[in-house]
Short mmCIF file of C-alpha atoms in Angstrom, two decimals:
data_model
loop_
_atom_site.label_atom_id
_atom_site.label_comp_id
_atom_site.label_asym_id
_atom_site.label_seq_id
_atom_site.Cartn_x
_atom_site.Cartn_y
_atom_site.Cartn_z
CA UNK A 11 125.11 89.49 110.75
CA UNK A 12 127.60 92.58 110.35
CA UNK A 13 125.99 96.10 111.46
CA UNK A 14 125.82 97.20 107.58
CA UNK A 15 123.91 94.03 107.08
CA UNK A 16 121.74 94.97 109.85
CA UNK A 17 121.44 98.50 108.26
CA UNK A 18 120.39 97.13 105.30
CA UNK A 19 118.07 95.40 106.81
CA UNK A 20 116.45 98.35 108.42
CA UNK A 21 116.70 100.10 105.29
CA UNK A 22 114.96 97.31 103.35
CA UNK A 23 112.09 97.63 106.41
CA UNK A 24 111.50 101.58 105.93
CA UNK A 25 110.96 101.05 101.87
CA UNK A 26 108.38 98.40 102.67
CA UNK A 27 105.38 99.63 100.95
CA UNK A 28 101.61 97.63 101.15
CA UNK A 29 98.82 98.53 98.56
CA UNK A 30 95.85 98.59 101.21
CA UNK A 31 92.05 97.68 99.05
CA UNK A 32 91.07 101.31 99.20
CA UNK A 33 94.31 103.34 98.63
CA UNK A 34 94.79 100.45 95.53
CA UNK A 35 91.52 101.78 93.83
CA UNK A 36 91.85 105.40 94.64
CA UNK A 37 95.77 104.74 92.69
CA UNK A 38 93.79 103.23 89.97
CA UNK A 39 91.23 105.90 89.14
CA UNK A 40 93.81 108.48 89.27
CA UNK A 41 95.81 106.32 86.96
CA UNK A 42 92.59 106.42 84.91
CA UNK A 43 91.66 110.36 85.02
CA UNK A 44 95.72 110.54 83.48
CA UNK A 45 95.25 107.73 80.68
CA UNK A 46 91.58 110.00 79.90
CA UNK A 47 92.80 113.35 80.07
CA UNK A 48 90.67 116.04 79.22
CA UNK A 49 89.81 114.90 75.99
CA UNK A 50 89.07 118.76 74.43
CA UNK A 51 87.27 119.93 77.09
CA UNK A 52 87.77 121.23 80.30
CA UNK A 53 89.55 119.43 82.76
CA UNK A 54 87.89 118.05 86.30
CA UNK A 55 88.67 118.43 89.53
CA UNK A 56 88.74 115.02 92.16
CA UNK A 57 89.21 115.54 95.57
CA UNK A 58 91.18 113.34 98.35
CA UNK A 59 90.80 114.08 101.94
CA UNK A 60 91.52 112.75 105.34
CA UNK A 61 92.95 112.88 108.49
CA UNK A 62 97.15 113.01 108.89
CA UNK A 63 98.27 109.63 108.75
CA UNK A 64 95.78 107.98 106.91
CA UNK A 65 98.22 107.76 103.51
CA UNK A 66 97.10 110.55 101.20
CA UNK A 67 100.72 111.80 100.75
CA UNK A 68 101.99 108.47 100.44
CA UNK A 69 99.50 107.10 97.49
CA UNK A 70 100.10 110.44 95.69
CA UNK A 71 103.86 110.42 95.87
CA UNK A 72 103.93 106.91 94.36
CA UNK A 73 101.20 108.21 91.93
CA UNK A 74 104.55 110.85 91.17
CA UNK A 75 106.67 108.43 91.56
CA UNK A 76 105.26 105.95 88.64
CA UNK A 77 105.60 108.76 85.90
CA UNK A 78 108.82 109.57 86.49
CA UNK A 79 110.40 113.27 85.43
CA UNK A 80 111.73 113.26 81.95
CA UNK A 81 114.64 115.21 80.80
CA UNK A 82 113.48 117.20 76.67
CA UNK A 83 115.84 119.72 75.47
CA UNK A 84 116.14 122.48 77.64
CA UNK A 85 113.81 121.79 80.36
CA UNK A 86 112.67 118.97 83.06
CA UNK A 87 109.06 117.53 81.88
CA UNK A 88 106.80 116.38 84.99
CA UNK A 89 104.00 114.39 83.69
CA UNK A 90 102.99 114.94 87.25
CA UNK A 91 103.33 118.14 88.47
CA UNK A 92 102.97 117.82 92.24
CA UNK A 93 102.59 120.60 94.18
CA UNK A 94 102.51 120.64 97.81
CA UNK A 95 100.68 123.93 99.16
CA UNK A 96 102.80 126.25 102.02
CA UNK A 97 101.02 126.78 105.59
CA UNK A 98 98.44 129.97 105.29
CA UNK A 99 98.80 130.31 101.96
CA UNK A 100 96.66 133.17 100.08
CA UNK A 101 96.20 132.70 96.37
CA UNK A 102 99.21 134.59 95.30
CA UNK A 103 100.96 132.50 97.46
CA UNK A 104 99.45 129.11 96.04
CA UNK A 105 100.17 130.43 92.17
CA UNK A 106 104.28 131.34 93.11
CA UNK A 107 103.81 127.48 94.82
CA UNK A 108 102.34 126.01 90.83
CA UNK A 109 104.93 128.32 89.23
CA UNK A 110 108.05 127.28 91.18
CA UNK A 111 107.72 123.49 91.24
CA UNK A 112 107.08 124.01 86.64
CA UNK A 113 110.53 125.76 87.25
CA UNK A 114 109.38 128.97 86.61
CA UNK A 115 110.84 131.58 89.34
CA UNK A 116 108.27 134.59 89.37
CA UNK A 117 109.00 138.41 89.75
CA UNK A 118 106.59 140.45 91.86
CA UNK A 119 103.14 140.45 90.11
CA UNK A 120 99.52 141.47 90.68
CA UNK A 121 97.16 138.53 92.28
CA UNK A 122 95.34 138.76 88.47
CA UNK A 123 98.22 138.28 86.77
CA UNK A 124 99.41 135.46 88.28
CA UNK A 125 96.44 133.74 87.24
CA UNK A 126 97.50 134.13 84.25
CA UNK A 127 100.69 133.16 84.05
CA UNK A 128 99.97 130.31 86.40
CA UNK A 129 97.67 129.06 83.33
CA UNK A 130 99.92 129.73 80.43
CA UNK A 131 102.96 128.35 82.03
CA UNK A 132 100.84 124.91 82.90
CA UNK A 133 99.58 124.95 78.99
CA UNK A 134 103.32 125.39 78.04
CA UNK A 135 104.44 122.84 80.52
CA UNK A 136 101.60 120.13 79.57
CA UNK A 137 101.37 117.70 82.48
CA UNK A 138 99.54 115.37 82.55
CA UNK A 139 98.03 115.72 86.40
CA UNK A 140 98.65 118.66 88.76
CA UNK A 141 98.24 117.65 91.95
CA UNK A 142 97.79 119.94 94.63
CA UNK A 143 98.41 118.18 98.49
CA UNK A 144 97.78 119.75 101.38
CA UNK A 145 94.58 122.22 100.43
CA UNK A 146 93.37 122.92 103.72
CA UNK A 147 96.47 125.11 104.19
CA UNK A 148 94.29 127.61 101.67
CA UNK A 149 91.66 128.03 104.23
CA UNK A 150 94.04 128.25 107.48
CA UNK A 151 95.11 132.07 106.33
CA UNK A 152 93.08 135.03 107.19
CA UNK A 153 89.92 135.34 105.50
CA UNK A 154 88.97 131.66 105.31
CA UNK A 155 85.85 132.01 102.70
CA UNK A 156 87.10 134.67 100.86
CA UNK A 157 90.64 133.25 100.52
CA UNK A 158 89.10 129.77 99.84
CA UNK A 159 86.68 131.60 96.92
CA UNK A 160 89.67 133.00 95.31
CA UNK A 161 92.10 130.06 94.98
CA UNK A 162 88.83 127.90 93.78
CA UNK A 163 88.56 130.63 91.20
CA UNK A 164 92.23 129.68 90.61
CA UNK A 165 91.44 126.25 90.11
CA UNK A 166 88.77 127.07 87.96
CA UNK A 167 90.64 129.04 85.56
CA UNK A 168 93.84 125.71 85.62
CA UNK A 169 90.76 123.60 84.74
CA UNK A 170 88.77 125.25 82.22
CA UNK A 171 92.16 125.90 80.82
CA UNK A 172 92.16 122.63 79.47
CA UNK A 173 95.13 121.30 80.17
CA UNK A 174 95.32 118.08 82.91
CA UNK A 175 93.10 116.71 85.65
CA UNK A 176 93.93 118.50 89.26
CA UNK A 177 93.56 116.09 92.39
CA UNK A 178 93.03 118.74 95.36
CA UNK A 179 94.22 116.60 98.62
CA UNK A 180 94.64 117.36 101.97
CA UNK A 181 92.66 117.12 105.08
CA UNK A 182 89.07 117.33 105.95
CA UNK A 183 88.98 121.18 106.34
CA UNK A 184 90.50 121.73 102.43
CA UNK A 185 86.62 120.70 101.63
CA UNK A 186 85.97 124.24 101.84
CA UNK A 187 88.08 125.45 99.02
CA UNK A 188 85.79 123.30 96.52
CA UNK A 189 82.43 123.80 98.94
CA UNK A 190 82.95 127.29 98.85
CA UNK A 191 82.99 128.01 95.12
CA UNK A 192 79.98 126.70 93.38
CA UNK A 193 81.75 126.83 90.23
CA UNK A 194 84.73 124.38 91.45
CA UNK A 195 82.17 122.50 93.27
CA UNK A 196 80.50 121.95 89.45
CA UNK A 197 83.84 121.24 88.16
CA UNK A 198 84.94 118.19 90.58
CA UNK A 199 84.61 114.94 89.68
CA UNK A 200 84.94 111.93 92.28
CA UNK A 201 85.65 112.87 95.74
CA UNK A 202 86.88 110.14 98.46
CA UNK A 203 88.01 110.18 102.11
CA UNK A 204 91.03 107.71 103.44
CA UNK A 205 89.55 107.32 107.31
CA UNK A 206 91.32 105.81 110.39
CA UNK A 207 90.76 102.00 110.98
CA UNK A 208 87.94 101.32 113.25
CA UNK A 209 88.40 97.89 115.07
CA UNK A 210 84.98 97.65 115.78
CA UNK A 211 83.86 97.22 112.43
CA UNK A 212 84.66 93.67 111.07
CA UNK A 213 85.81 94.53 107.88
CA UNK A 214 88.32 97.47 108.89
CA UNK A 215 89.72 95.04 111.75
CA UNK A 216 90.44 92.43 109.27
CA UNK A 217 92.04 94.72 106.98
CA UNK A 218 93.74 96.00 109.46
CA UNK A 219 95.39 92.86 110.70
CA UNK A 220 96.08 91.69 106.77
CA UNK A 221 98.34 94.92 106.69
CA UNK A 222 99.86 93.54 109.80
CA UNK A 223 100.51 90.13 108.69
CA UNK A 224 102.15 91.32 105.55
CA UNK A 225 104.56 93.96 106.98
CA UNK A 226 105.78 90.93 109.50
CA UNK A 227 105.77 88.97 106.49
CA UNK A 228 107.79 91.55 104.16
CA UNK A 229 110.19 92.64 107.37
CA UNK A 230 111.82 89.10 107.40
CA UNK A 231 113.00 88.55 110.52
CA UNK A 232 114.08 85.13 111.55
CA UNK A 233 111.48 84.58 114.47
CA UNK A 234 108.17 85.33 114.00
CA UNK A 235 106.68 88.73 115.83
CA UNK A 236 103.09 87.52 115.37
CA UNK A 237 101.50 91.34 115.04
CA UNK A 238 98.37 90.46 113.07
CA UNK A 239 97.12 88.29 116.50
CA UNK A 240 94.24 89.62 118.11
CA UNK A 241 95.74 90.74 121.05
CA UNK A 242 98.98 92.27 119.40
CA UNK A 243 97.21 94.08 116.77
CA UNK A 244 94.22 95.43 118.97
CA UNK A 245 97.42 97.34 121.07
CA UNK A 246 98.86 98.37 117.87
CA UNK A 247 95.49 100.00 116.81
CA UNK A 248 95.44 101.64 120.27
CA UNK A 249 98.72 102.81 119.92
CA UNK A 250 97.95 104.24 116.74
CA UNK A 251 94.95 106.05 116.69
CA UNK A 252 94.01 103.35 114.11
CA UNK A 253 96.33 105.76 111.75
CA UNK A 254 98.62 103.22 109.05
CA UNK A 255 100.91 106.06 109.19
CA UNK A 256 101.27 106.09 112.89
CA UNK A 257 101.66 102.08 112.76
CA UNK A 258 104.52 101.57 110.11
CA UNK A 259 106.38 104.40 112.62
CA UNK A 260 105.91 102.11 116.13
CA UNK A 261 107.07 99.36 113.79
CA UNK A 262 109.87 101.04 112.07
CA UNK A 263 110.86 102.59 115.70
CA UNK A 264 110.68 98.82 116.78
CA UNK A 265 112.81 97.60 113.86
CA UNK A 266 115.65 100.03 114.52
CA UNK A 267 115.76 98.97 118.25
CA UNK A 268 115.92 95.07 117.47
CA UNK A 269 118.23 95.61 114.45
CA UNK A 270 120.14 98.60 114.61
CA UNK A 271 120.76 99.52 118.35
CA UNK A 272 121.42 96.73 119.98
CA UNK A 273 125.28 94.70 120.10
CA UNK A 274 123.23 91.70 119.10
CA UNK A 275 119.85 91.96 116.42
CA UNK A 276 116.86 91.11 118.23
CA UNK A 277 114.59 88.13 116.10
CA UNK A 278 111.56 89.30 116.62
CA UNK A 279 109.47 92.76 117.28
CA UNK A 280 108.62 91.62 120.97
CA UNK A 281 105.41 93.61 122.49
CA UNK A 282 108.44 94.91 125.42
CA UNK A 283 110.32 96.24 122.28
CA UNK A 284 107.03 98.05 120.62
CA UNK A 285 106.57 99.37 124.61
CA UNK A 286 109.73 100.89 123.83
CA UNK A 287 109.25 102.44 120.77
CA UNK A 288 106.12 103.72 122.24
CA UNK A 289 107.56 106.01 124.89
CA UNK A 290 110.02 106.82 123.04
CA UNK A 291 108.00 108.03 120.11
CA UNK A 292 105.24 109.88 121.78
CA UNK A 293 104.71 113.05 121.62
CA UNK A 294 104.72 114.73 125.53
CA UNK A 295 100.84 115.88 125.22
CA UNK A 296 99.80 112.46 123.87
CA UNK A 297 100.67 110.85 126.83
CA UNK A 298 96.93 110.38 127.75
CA UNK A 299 96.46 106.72 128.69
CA UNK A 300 99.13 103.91 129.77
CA UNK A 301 101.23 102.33 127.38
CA UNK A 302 99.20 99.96 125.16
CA UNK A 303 101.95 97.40 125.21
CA UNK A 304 102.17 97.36 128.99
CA UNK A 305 98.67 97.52 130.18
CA UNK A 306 95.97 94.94 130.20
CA UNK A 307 93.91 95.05 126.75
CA UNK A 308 90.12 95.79 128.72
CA UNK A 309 91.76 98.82 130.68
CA UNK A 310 93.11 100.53 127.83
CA UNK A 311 90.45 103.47 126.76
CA UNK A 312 89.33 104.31 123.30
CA UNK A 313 87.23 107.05 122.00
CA UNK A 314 83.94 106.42 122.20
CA UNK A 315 84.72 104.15 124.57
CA UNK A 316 83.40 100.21 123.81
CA UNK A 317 81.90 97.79 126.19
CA UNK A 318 84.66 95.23 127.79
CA UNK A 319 82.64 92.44 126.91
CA UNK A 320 83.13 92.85 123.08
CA UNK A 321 86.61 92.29 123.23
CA UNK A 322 86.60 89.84 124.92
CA UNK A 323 83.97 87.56 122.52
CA UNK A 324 86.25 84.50 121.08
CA UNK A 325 86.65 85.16 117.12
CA UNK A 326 87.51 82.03 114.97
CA UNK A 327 91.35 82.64 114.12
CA UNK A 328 92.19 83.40 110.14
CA UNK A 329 95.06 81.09 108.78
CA UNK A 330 97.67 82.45 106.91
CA UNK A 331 96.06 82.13 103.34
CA UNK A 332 92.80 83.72 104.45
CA UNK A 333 94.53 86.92 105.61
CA UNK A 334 96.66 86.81 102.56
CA UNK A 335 93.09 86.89 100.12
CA UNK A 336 92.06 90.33 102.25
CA UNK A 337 95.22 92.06 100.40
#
């Protein structure tokens, strides 16, 4: 294999993309709340939250992603309008965000009259969902209640305006901009969290280790890496905070080592590689506990901590087509 084979390789790896059960349904309903509209009335608000890493971004992107800009006349339509908030943004600052990704570059107005024109450009424009990522960056900037009151009154007026569904995501804190305006609060319809794995609760550990066995599966590699075994993917978790996000980077970090870096391509992700990619991947402060990959499994610590023993309870082994059915 050539070095722009192997970097195709790698390339193919980093587009690898796995439809986990809950980010799948969350897709759907938005796909849903698009194909309903507002049918005449006003529109609803539905709320995604969750720590970084957990995928928001991601599933909203290939929300974007699957209604593709169109090119009409004069102007670029965006049946999704997505709109990704700045740090300590104020409500001025989160209307000039709206009006800038519709195109529209604004002149220097008052904070009502952007409201305005915030909601008459989105008429004009039409989308079909706004989507508004990153919402806890509205209640990071000086008055936190206040500013969180006003850009909910913002979102108010974009959804009694009539016009498209708005998904508000971001992390936990963003709850406040809907919490904090009883009028929003009315407005929003489902609201769902995207949490870190926990691999003390059967169900998230055997998700977890179906997402595992289908990356391997998807990465190709001509010897087998075995991540979704017990051992391998209980490090990986570790490793990872229990974060997908955080995973796909160790093993993307992993993949450019074996495939990329070296004279020869490497097989297989070995756990010495992913030990690797570990210290070279963390961040200085993170460095808390060994490295998962180099330290025996019952000394590594998690948060709350679990008894030794339950790790180290035999578990029947899934075969290939059981772990297969979990995806």
């Amino acid at each position: 294999m050539d070095r722009e084979e192997r970097l195709e390789r790698f390339r193919n790896i980093v587009k690898i993309a796995i439809d986990l059960p809950k980010q799948a349904q969350i897709k759907q309903w938005i796909r849903n709340a698009i194909d309903i509209g507002c049918c005449g009335k006003e529109a609803r608000s539905l709320t995604l939250l969750g720590p970084t890493g957990t995928g928001k971004s991601t599933l909203l992107k290939e929300i974007v992603d699957e209604y593709p800009a169109e090119q009409r006349d004069r102007y670029l339509y965006h049946p999704v309008l997505y709109v990704e908030i700045p740090p300590q943004s104020t409500l001025k600052a989160l209307a000039i965000a709206i009006l800038k990704a519709l195109g529209d570059v604004p002149s220097n107005r008052s904070v009502s009259e952007y409201t305005h024109i915030v909601t008459r450009t989105l008429a004009r424009a039409a989308p079909k969902l706004l989507i508004l990522d990153e919402i806890q960056h509205i209640v990071s900037a000086g008055n936190k209640r206040a500013n969180a009151y006003a850009s909910g009154d913002l979102i108010k007026s974009i959804l009694n305006a009539a016009v498209c569904p708005v998904i508000l995501a971001g992390q936990p804190e963003g709850a406040e901009v809907v919490d904090t305006n009883s009028q929003s609060e009315r407005r929003n319809g489902w609201s769902e969290r995207l949490e870190p794995f926990d691999w003390f609760k059967q169900a998230d550990r055997d998700i977890y280790q179906s997402f595992l066995y289908m990356y391997e599966e998807r990465m190709g590699l001509p010897a087998p890496s075995n991540l979704f075994d017990d051992d391998m993917a209980f490090r990986l978790w570790i490793a990872s905070d229990g974060l997908i996000g955080k995973t796909t980077k160790w093993l993307q970090m992993a993949a450019e080592m074996a495939l990329v870096e070296r004279s020869s391509p490497l097989p297989c992700l070995s756990q010495e590689l992913l030990a690797e990619a570990f210290e070279r991947g963390q961040v200085r402060a993170e460095r808390r506990q060994p490295n998962p990959f180099r330290s025996d499994k019952h000394s590594l610590k998690v948060l709350p901590a679990p008894t030794t023993e339950k790790l180290s309870l035999p578990r029947p082994r899934k075969t290939d087509q059981a772990l297969k059915e979990l995806l």
